[in-house]
Short mmCIF file of the C-alpha atoms (twelve columns), coordinates in Angstrom:
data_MODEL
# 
_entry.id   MODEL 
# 
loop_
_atom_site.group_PDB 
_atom_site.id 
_atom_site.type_symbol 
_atom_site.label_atom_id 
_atom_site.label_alt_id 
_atom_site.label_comp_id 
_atom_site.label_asym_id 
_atom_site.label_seq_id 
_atom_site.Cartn_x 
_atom_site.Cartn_y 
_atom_site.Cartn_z 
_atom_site.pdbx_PDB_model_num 
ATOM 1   C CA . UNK A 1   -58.523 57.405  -4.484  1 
ATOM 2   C CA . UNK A 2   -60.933 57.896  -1.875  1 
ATOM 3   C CA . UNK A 3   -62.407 61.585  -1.946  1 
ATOM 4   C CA . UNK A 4   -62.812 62.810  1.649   1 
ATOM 5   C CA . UNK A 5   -65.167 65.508  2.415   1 
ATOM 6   C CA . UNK A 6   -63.976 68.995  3.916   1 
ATOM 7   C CA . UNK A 7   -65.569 72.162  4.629   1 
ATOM 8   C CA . UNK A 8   -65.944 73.897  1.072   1 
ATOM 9   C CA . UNK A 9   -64.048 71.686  -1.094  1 
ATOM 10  C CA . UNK A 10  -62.599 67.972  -0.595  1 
ATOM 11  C CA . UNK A 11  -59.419 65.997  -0.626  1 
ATOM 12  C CA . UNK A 12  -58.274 62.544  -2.861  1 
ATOM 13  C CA . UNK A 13  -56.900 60.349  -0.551  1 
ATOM 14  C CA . UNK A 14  -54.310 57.845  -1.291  1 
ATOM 15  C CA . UNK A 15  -53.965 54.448  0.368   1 
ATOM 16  C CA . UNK A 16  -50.581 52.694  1.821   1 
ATOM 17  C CA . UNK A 17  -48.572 52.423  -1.062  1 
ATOM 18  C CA . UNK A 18  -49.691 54.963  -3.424  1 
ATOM 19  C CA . UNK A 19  -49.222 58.896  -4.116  1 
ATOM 20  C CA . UNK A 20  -51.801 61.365  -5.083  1 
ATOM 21  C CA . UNK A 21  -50.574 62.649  -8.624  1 
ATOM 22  C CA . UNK A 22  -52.192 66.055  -9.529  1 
ATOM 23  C CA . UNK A 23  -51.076 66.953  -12.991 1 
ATOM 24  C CA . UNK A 24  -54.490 66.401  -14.516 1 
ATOM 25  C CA . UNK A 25  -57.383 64.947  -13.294 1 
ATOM 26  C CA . UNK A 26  -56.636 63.716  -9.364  1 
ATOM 27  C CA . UNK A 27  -55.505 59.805  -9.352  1 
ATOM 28  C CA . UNK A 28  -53.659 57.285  -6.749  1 
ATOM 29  C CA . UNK A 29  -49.749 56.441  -8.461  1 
ATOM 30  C CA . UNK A 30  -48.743 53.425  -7.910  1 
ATOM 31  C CA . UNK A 31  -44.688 54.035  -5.766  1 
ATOM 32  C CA . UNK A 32  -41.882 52.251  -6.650  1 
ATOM 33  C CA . UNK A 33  -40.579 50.907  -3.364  1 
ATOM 34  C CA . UNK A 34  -38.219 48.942  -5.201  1 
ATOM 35  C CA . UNK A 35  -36.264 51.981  -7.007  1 
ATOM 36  C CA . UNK A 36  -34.731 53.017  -3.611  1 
ATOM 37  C CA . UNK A 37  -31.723 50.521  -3.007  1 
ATOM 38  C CA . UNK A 38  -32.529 50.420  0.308   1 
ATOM 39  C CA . UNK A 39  -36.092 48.706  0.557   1 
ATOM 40  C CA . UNK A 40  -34.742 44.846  0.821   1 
ATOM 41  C CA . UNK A 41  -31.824 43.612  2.200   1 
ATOM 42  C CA . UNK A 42  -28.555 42.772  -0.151  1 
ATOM 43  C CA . UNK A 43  -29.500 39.394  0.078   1 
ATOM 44  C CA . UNK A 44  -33.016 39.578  -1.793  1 
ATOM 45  C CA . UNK A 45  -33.855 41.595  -4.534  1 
ATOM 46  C CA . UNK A 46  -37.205 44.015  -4.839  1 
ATOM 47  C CA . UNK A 47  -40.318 43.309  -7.011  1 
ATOM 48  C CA . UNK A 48  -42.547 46.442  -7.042  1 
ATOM 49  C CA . UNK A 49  -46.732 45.245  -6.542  1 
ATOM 50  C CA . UNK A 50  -49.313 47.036  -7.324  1 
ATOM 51  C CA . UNK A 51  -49.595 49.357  -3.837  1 
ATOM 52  C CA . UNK A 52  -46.779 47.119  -2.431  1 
ATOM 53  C CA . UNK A 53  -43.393 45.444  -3.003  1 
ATOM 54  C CA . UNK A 54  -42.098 41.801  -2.022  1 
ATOM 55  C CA . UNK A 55  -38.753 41.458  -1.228  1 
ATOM 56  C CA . UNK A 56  -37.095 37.334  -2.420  1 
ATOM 57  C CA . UNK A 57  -34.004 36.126  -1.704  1 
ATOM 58  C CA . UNK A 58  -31.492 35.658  -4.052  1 
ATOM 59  C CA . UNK A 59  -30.059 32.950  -5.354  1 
ATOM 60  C CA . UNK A 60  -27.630 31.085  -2.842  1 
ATOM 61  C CA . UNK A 61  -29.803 32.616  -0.220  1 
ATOM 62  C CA . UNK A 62  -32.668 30.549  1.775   1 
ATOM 63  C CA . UNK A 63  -35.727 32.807  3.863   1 
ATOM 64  C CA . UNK A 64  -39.536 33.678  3.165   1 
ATOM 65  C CA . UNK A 65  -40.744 36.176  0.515   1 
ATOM 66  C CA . UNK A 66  -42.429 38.994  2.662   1 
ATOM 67  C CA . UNK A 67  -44.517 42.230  1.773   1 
ATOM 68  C CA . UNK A 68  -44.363 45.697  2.523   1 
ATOM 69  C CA . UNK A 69  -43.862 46.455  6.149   1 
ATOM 70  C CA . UNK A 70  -43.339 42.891  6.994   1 
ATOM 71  C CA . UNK A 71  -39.711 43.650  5.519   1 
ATOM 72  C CA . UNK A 72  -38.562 45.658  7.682   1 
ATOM 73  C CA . UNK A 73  -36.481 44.727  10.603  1 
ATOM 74  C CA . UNK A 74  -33.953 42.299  9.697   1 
ATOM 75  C CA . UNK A 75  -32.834 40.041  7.283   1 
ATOM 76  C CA . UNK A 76  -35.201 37.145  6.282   1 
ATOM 77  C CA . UNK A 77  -32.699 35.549  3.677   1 
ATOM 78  C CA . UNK A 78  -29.911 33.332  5.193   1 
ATOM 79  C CA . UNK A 79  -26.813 32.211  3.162   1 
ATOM 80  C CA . UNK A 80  -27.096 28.646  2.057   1 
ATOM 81  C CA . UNK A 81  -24.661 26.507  2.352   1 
ATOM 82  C CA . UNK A 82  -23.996 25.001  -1.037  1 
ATOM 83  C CA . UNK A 83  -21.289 22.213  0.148   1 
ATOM 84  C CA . UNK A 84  -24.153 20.269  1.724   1 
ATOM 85  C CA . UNK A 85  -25.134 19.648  -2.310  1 
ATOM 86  C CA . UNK A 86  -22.375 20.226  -4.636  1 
ATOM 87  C CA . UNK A 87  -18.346 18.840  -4.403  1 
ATOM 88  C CA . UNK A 88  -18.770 15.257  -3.618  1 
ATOM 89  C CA . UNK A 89  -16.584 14.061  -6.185  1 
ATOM 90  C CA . UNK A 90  -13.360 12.707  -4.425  1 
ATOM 91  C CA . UNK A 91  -10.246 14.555  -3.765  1 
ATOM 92  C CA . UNK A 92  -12.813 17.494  -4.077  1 
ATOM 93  C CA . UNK A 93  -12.805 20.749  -1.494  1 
ATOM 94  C CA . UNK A 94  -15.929 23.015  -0.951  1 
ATOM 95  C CA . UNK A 95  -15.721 26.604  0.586   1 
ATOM 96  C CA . UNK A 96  -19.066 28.002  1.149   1 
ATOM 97  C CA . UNK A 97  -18.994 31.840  0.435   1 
ATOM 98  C CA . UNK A 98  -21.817 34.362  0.653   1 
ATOM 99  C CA . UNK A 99  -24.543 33.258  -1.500  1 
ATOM 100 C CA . UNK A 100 -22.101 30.769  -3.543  1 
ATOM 101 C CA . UNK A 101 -19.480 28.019  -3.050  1 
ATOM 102 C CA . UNK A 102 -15.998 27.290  -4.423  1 
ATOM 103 C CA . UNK A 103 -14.818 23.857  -5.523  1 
ATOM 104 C CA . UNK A 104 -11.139 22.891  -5.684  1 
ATOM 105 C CA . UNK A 105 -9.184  19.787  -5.399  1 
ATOM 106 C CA . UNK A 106 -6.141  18.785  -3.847  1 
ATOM 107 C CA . UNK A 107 -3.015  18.598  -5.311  1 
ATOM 108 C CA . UNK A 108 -1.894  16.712  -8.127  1 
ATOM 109 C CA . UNK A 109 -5.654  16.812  -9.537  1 
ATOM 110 C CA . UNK A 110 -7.656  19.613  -11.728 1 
ATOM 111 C CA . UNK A 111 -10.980 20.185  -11.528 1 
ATOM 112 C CA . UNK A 112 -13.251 18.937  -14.502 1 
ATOM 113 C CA . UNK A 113 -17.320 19.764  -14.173 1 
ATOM 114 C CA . UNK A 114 -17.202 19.875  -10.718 1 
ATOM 115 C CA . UNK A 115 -14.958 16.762  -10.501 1 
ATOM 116 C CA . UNK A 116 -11.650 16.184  -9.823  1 
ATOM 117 C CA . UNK A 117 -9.070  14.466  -11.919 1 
ATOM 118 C CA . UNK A 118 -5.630  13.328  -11.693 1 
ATOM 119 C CA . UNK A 119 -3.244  15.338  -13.283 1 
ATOM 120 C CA . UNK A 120 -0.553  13.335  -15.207 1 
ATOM 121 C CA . UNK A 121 2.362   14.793  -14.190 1 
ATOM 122 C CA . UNK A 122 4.674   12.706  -16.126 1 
ATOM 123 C CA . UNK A 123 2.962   14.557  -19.611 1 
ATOM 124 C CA . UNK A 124 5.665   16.934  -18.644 1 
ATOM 125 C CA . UNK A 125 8.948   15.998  -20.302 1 
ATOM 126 C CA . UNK A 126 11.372  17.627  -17.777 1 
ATOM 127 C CA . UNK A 127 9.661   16.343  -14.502 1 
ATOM 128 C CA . UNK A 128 11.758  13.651  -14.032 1 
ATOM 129 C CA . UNK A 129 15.775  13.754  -14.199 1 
ATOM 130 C CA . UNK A 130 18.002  12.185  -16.785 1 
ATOM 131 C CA . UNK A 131 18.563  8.231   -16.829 1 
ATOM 132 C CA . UNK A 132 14.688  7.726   -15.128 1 
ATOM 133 C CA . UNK A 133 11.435  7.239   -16.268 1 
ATOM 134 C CA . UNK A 134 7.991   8.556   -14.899 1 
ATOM 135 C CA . UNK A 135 5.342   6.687   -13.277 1 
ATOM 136 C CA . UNK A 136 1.820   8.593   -12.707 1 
ATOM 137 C CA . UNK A 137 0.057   7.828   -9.625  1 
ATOM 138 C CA . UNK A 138 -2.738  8.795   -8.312  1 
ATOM 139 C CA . UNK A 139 -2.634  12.571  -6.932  1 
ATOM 140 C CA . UNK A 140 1.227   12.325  -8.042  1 
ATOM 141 C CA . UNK A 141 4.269   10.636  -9.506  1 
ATOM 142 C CA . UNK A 142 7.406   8.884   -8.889  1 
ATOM 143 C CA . UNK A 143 10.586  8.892   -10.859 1 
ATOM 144 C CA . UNK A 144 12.204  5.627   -11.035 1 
ATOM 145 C CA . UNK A 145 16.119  4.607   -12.220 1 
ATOM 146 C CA . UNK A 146 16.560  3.170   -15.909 1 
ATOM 147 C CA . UNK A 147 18.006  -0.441  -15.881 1 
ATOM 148 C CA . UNK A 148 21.512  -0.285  -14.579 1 
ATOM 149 C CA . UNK A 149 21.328  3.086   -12.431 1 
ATOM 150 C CA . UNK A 150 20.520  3.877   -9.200  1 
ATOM 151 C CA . UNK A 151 19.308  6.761   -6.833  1 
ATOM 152 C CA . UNK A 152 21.784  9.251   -6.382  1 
ATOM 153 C CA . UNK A 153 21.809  11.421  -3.184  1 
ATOM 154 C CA . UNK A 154 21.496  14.644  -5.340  1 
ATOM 155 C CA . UNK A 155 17.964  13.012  -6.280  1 
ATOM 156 C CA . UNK A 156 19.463  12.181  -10.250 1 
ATOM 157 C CA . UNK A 157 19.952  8.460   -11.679 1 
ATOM 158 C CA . UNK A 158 24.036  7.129   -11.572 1 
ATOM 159 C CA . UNK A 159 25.356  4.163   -13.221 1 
ATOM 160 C CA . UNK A 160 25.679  0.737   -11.354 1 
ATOM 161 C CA . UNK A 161 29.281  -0.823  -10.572 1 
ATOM 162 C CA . UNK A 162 28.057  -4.171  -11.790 1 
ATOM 163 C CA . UNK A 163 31.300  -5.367  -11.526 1 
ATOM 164 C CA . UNK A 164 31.556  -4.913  -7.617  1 
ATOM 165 C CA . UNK A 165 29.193  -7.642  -7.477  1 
ATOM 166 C CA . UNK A 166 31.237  -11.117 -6.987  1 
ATOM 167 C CA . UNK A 167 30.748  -14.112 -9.326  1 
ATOM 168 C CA . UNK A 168 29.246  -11.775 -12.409 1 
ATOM 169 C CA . UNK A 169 32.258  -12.683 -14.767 1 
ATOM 170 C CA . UNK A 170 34.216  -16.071 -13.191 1 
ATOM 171 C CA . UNK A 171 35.402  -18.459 -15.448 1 
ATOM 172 C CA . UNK A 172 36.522  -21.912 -14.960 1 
# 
């Protein structure tokens, strides 16, 4: 505190960021900037200083640390965007949110540690219809006739005429 003289008595006097506390002796309180919500922005978070506060961004936010009054007037943290480092992996998507990102993949994969993988489809017993078999590929699957049955318009496996083809059962 500096003690300022005044006709018949004096006065402590408290500089920028500290309040004269009078319950005993006269001293200079440090204030909390940081316990009103309103001192930084939502995108950094408050550290109360001796006689100050700084105000640093959060994570998934980008900007300068400042102090005190250098605070005020805007918002020095700017949203990163995170897809410029993370969901590379192929068949990946990246949405950049507010201070985060969100990887997905396309269909027919699942994402595995921030990597996509193929889903095997055919691991599911009913996928295909009766008479076929299942073939995985990649990002899908195909369902493909048993020996001796065809495609049916309805999309299900029917059984080959074999004997509409000439010459299968001549004799001489």
């Amino acid at each position: 505190a500096e003690c300022q003289n005044t006709e018949g008595s004096y006065e402590c006097i408290c500089g920028v960021g500290y309040v004269l506390n009078t319950t005993s002796e006269p001293f200079c309180q440090d204030i909390d900037e940081c316990s009103s919500n309103d001192t930084c922005s939502k995108r950094a978070v408050c550290l109360n200083l001796v006689g100050s506060y700084e105000c640093a961004c959060k994570v998934g936010f980008d900007g300068f640390n400042c102090n005190g009054a250098e605070c005020t007037g805007g918002d020095h943290c700017t949203d990163i965007d995170e897809c410029e480092s993370f969901c590379f992996s192929e068949h990946t998507n990246c949405t950049n949110t507010v201070g985060s990102y969100i990887c997905s993949c396309e269909t027919g994969f699942y994402l595995h540690e921030e990597e996509c993988l193929d889903v095997d489809e055919c691991l599911s017993v009913s996928i295909c219809p009766e008479l076929s078999f299942c073939s995985n590929t990649v990002g899908s699957y195909l369902c493909d006739c048993h020996k001796g049955f065809e495609k049916q318009a309805s999309g299900g496996c029917g059984d080959i005429d074999e004997c509409l083809v000439s010459g299968l059962c001549e004799y001489d």
